[in-house]
PDB file of C-alpha atoms in Angstrom:
ATOM      1  CA  UNK A   1      16.474  94.562 -27.829  1.00 45.00           C
ATOM      2  CA  UNK A   2      15.423  93.037 -30.509  1.00 50.00           C
ATOM      3  CA  UNK A   3      17.655  90.610 -29.481  1.00 61.00           C
ATOM      4  CA  UNK A   4      16.192  90.774 -25.949  1.00 84.00           C
ATOM      5  CA  UNK A   5      12.979  90.241 -27.116  1.00 81.00           C
ATOM      6  CA  UNK A   6      13.581  87.728 -29.712  1.00 83.00           C
ATOM      7  CA  UNK A   7      14.917  85.884 -26.305  1.00 86.00           C
ATOM      8  CA  UNK A   8      12.019  85.981 -24.395  1.00 89.00           C
ATOM      9  CA  UNK A   9       9.455  84.758 -26.404  1.00 91.00           C
ATOM     10  CA  UNK A  10      12.012  81.882 -28.145  1.00 92.00           C
ATOM     11  CA  UNK A  11      12.882  80.053 -24.435  1.00 92.00           C
ATOM     12  CA  UNK A  12      10.603  78.340 -22.004  1.00 93.00           C
ATOM     13  CA  UNK A  13       8.611  79.839 -19.354  1.00 94.00           C
ATOM     14  CA  UNK A  14      10.827  80.002 -16.084  1.00 92.00           C
ATOM     15  CA  UNK A  15      12.149  83.651 -15.281  1.00 92.00           C
ATOM     16  CA  UNK A  16       9.949  86.596 -13.416  1.00 93.00           C
ATOM     17  CA  UNK A  17       9.589  88.643 -16.715  1.00 93.00           C
ATOM     18  CA  UNK A  18       7.801  85.087 -18.715  1.00 94.00           C
ATOM     19  CA  UNK A  19       5.593  85.679 -15.565  1.00 96.00           C
ATOM     20  CA  UNK A  20       5.323  89.877 -15.572  1.00 96.00           C
ATOM     21  CA  UNK A  21       3.717  88.693 -19.164  1.00 96.00           C
ATOM     22  CA  UNK A  22       1.606  85.789 -19.170  1.00 97.00           C
ATOM     23  CA  UNK A  23      -0.204  87.825 -15.957  1.00 98.00           C
ATOM     24  CA  UNK A  24      -0.641  91.255 -17.792  1.00 98.00           C
ATOM     25  CA  UNK A  25      -1.715  88.941 -21.130  1.00 98.00           C
ATOM     26  CA  UNK A  26      -4.413  87.647 -18.447  1.00 98.00           C
ATOM     27  CA  UNK A  27      -5.199  90.674 -16.239  1.00 98.00           C
ATOM     28  CA  UNK A  28      -6.095  92.243 -20.133  1.00 97.00           C
ATOM     29  CA  UNK A  29      -8.642  89.498 -20.721  1.00 97.00           C
ATOM     30  CA  UNK A  30     -10.587  90.961 -18.239  1.00 96.00           C
ATOM     31  CA  UNK A  31     -11.202  93.438 -20.777  1.00 96.00           C
ATOM     32  CA  UNK A  32     -12.338  91.036 -23.445  1.00 94.00           C
ATOM     33  CA  UNK A  33     -15.503  92.114 -24.771  1.00 93.00           C
ATOM     34  CA  UNK A  34     -18.812  89.648 -24.360  1.00 92.00           C
ATOM     35  CA  UNK A  35     -21.088  88.299 -25.568  1.00 88.00           C
ATOM     36  CA  UNK A  36     -25.006  88.940 -24.663  1.00 87.00           C
ATOM     37  CA  UNK A  37     -25.911  85.923 -22.115  1.00 81.00           C
ATOM     38  CA  UNK A  38     -22.579  84.336 -21.924  1.00 87.00           C
ATOM     39  CA  UNK A  39     -21.896  80.911 -20.544  1.00 86.00           C
ATOM     40  CA  UNK A  40     -20.672  82.653 -17.072  1.00 87.00           C
ATOM     41  CA  UNK A  41     -24.104  84.301 -17.342  1.00 86.00           C
ATOM     42  CA  UNK A  42     -26.293  81.433 -18.244  1.00 82.00           C
ATOM     43  CA  UNK A  43     -25.002  78.787 -16.192  1.00 82.00           C
ATOM     44  CA  UNK A  44     -24.092  80.147 -12.997  1.00 83.00           C
ATOM     45  CA  UNK A  45     -26.657  82.810 -12.580  1.00 80.00           C
ATOM     46  CA  UNK A  46     -29.682  79.703 -11.747  1.00 77.00           C
ATOM     47  CA  UNK A  47     -27.507  78.521  -8.870  1.00 79.00           C
ATOM     48  CA  UNK A  48     -28.697  80.368  -5.698  1.00 76.00           C
ATOM     49  CA  UNK A  49     -32.788  78.251  -7.112  1.00 71.00           C
ATOM     50  CA  UNK A  50     -30.766  75.327  -5.458  1.00 67.00           C
ATOM     51  CA  UNK A  51     -32.004  72.530  -8.412  1.00 66.00           C
ATOM     52  CA  UNK A  52     -34.328  75.012 -10.065  1.00 73.00           C
ATOM     53  CA  UNK A  53     -31.108  75.339 -11.887  1.00 76.00           C
ATOM     54  CA  UNK A  54     -33.076  72.763 -14.302  1.00 77.00           C
ATOM     55  CA  UNK A  55     -36.993  74.558 -15.214  1.00 79.00           C
ATOM     56  CA  UNK A  56     -33.483  76.256 -17.635  1.00 76.00           C
ATOM     57  CA  UNK A  57     -32.879  74.398 -20.884  1.00 79.00           C
ATOM     58  CA  UNK A  58     -29.699  75.251 -22.223  1.00 73.00           C
ATOM     59  CA  UNK A  59     -28.571  74.106 -18.648  1.00 76.00           C
ATOM     60  CA  UNK A  60     -27.075  70.256 -19.573  1.00 76.00           C
ATOM     61  CA  UNK A  61     -24.426  70.349 -16.403  1.00 77.00           C
ATOM     62  CA  UNK A  62     -24.578  66.947 -14.192  1.00 77.00           C
ATOM     63  CA  UNK A  63     -26.679  67.991 -10.370  1.00 76.00           C
ATOM     64  CA  UNK A  64     -22.394  67.256  -8.582  1.00 74.00           C
ATOM     65  CA  UNK A  65     -21.396  70.460 -10.882  1.00 76.00           C
ATOM     66  CA  UNK A  66     -23.692  72.749  -8.387  1.00 77.00           C
ATOM     67  CA  UNK A  67     -21.354  72.042  -5.495  1.00 79.00           C
ATOM     68  CA  UNK A  68     -18.396  72.622  -8.446  1.00 80.00           C
ATOM     69  CA  UNK A  69     -19.378  75.404  -9.710  1.00 84.00           C
ATOM     70  CA  UNK A  70     -19.904  77.574  -6.862  1.00 85.00           C
ATOM     71  CA  UNK A  71     -15.786  79.310  -7.679  1.00 87.00           C
ATOM     72  CA  UNK A  72     -16.474  79.480 -10.325  1.00 88.00           C
ATOM     73  CA  UNK A  73     -18.767  81.457  -9.617  1.00 89.00           C
ATOM     74  CA  UNK A  74     -17.588  83.384  -6.643  1.00 91.00           C
ATOM     75  CA  UNK A  75     -14.251  84.125  -8.923  1.00 92.00           C
ATOM     76  CA  UNK A  76     -17.079  86.413 -11.380  1.00 92.00           C
ATOM     77  CA  UNK A  77     -16.686  86.136 -14.695  1.00 93.00           C
ATOM     78  CA  UNK A  78     -13.929  88.673 -15.840  1.00 95.00           C
ATOM     79  CA  UNK A  79     -11.943  86.484 -13.307  1.00 96.00           C
ATOM     80  CA  UNK A  80     -12.596  83.287 -14.859  1.00 94.00           C
ATOM     81  CA  UNK A  81     -10.935  84.679 -17.630  1.00 96.00           C
ATOM     82  CA  UNK A  82      -7.804  85.357 -15.454  1.00 97.00           C
ATOM     83  CA  UNK A  83      -7.883  82.101 -13.855  1.00 95.00           C
ATOM     84  CA  UNK A  84      -7.969  80.552 -17.929  1.00 95.00           C
ATOM     85  CA  UNK A  85      -5.144  82.438 -18.703  1.00 97.00           C
ATOM     86  CA  UNK A  86      -2.923  81.487 -15.801  1.00 96.00           C
ATOM     87  CA  UNK A  87      -4.112  77.646 -16.040  1.00 94.00           C
ATOM     88  CA  UNK A  88      -2.109  78.104 -19.527  1.00 95.00           C
ATOM     89  CA  UNK A  89      -0.071  79.668 -18.790  1.00 96.00           C
ATOM     90  CA  UNK A  90       1.212  77.001 -15.795  1.00 94.00           C
ATOM     91  CA  UNK A  91       0.438  74.449 -18.392  1.00 94.00           C
ATOM     92  CA  UNK A  92       2.989  75.937 -20.407  1.00 95.00           C
ATOM     93  CA  UNK A  93       5.237  76.650 -17.897  1.00 95.00           C
ATOM     94  CA  UNK A  94       5.198  72.466 -16.947  1.00 92.00           C
ATOM     95  CA  UNK A  95       5.564  71.575 -20.047  1.00 92.00           C
ATOM     96  CA  UNK A  96       8.455  73.773 -20.867  1.00 95.00           C
ATOM     97  CA  UNK A  97       7.179  75.358 -23.966  1.00 95.00           C
ATOM     98  CA  UNK A  98       8.554  78.879 -25.116  1.00 96.00           C
ATOM     99  CA  UNK A  99       6.571  81.843 -24.903  1.00 96.00           C
ATOM    100  CA  UNK A 100       5.918  82.197 -27.815  1.00 95.00           C
ATOM    101  CA  UNK A 101       3.951  78.741 -28.249  1.00 96.00           C
ATOM    102  CA  UNK A 102       2.076  80.950 -25.169  1.00 96.00           C
ATOM    103  CA  UNK A 103       0.590  83.892 -27.143  1.00 96.00           C
ATOM    104  CA  UNK A 104       0.141  81.335 -30.527  1.00 96.00           C
ATOM    105  CA  UNK A 105      -2.182  80.344 -27.637  1.00 96.00           C
ATOM    106  CA  UNK A 106      -3.793  82.916 -26.682  1.00 97.00           C
ATOM    107  CA  UNK A 107      -4.700  84.059 -30.053  1.00 96.00           C
ATOM    108  CA  UNK A 108      -6.106  81.536 -31.454  1.00 96.00           C
ATOM    109  CA  UNK A 109     -10.001  81.704 -32.570  1.00 96.00           C
ATOM    110  CA  UNK A 110     -10.725  78.794 -30.540  1.00 93.00           C
ATOM    111  CA  UNK A 111      -9.053  79.986 -27.130  1.00 94.00           C
ATOM    112  CA  UNK A 112     -10.103  84.192 -27.716  1.00 95.00           C
ATOM    113  CA  UNK A 113     -14.348  81.573 -28.954  1.00 94.00           C
ATOM    114  CA  UNK A 114     -14.127  80.419 -25.181  1.00 92.00           C
ATOM    115  CA  UNK A 115     -12.511  83.822 -23.440  1.00 94.00           C
ATOM    116  CA  UNK A 116     -15.700  85.803 -25.707  1.00 94.00           C
ATOM    117  CA  UNK A 117     -18.441  82.936 -23.810  1.00 93.00           C
ATOM    118  CA  UNK A 118     -16.201  83.360 -20.128  1.00 92.00           C
ATOM    119  CA  UNK A 119     -16.761  79.192 -20.964  1.00 89.00           C
ATOM    120  CA  UNK A 120     -15.481  76.775 -18.535  1.00 87.00           C
ATOM    121  CA  UNK A 121     -14.565  74.700 -20.988  1.00 87.00           C
ATOM    122  CA  UNK A 122     -10.697  74.898 -20.273  1.00 87.00           C
ATOM    123  CA  UNK A 123     -10.061  75.487 -16.698  1.00 87.00           C
ATOM    124  CA  UNK A 124     -12.873  71.478 -16.644  1.00 87.00           C
ATOM    125  CA  UNK A 125     -10.302  70.498 -19.048  1.00 88.00           C
ATOM    126  CA  UNK A 126      -7.213  72.020 -17.919  1.00 90.00           C
ATOM    127  CA  UNK A 127      -7.550  71.915 -14.265  1.00 90.00           C
ATOM    128  CA  UNK A 128      -7.713  68.376 -13.668  1.00 91.00           C
ATOM    129  CA  UNK A 129      -5.306  67.951 -15.750  1.00 90.00           C
ATOM    130  CA  UNK A 130      -2.791  69.801 -13.776  1.00 91.00           C
ATOM    131  CA  UNK A 131      -3.594  69.408 -10.812  1.00 91.00           C
ATOM    132  CA  UNK A 132      -3.706  65.357 -11.552  1.00 91.00           C
ATOM    133  CA  UNK A 133       0.426  65.464 -12.451  1.00 89.00           C
ATOM    134  CA  UNK A 134       1.156  68.552  -9.936  1.00 89.00           C
ATOM    135  CA  UNK A 135      -0.135  66.213  -6.877  1.00 90.00           C
ATOM    136  CA  UNK A 136       1.856  63.552  -8.243  1.00 86.00           C
ATOM    137  CA  UNK A 137       3.227  61.351  -5.064  1.00 85.00           C
ATOM    138  CA  UNK A 138       2.462  63.479  -2.572  1.00 89.00           C
ATOM    139  CA  UNK A 139       0.431  63.159   0.883  1.00 92.00           C
ATOM    140  CA  UNK A 140      -2.130  65.144  -0.956  1.00 91.00           C
ATOM    141  CA  UNK A 141      -2.018  62.419  -3.836  1.00 92.00           C
ATOM    142  CA  UNK A 142      -5.678  61.201  -2.816  1.00 92.00           C
ATOM    143  CA  UNK A 143      -7.282  64.743  -1.801  1.00 92.00           C
ATOM    144  CA  UNK A 144      -5.786  66.472  -5.560  1.00 92.00           C
ATOM    145  CA  UNK A 145      -6.609  63.768  -7.606  1.00 93.00           C
ATOM    146  CA  UNK A 146      -9.737  62.821  -6.155  1.00 92.00           C
ATOM    147  CA  UNK A 147     -10.716  66.892  -6.498  1.00 90.00           C
ATOM    148  CA  UNK A 148      -9.265  66.435  -9.994  1.00 91.00           C
ATOM    149  CA  UNK A 149     -11.615  63.769 -10.821  1.00 90.00           C
ATOM    150  CA  UNK A 150     -14.221  65.595  -9.138  1.00 87.00           C
ATOM    151  CA  UNK A 151     -13.448  68.987 -11.392  1.00 87.00           C
ATOM    152  CA  UNK A 152     -13.721  66.634 -14.805  1.00 86.00           C
ATOM    153  CA  UNK A 153     -16.802  65.320 -13.907  1.00 83.00           C
ATOM    154  CA  UNK A 154     -18.299  68.502 -15.022  1.00 81.00           C
ATOM    155  CA  UNK A 155     -17.547  68.497 -18.203  1.00 75.00           C
ATOM    156  CA  UNK A 156     -18.368  64.568 -19.177  1.00 64.00           C
ATOM    157  CA  UNK A 157     -18.530  64.764 -22.655  1.00 65.00           C
ATOM    158  CA  UNK A 158     -14.940  66.907 -22.949  1.00 55.00           C
TER     159      UNK A 158
END
C-alpha cells in the first residue's frame, strides 16, 4: 500500500488514477470557505448592467473584459475554483510533473489565498498559455492563439 501510494505521488501525471485524484481535489475546492465580497462577486455582479459596472471604483478590467468575463460568470464561483484546479492539473500533465508537485502547488499559500477569493488570475494567466501551446500547428492555431491573447488581455498587468 505504501509503495503504491509513494509511486502514485512520485510519478508524472499520466494515468486515470492521477486524474482521479486531481478531479477529487478540484471538487473539494467547491467547499472552500470564501471571504465576503470575493473577487468573483466583485467582477461579475454588474455584468448585467453593461458599462454601468464602471460606477464601481474597484472594477479594474478593460471594456473588452465584459465579453470575456461572461464565461467566468456563467461557471459560478465554485465552478471557477474547480476550473482553476483542473487548469493546474492540465499544466502538470502537459509538463510531465509529478502528482506530488501538483499537490505542493495546491497547498501553497498563494494558491489557497487565490481560491479563497475565487480570483480570476490563475485562469486568466494559465489557460491562455496552455491554449497557445495546445493548438500548436493545428488548423485551429489562429483561432486558439487569438482567443489566448484575448484572455490574456483581461489581465494586462499580469
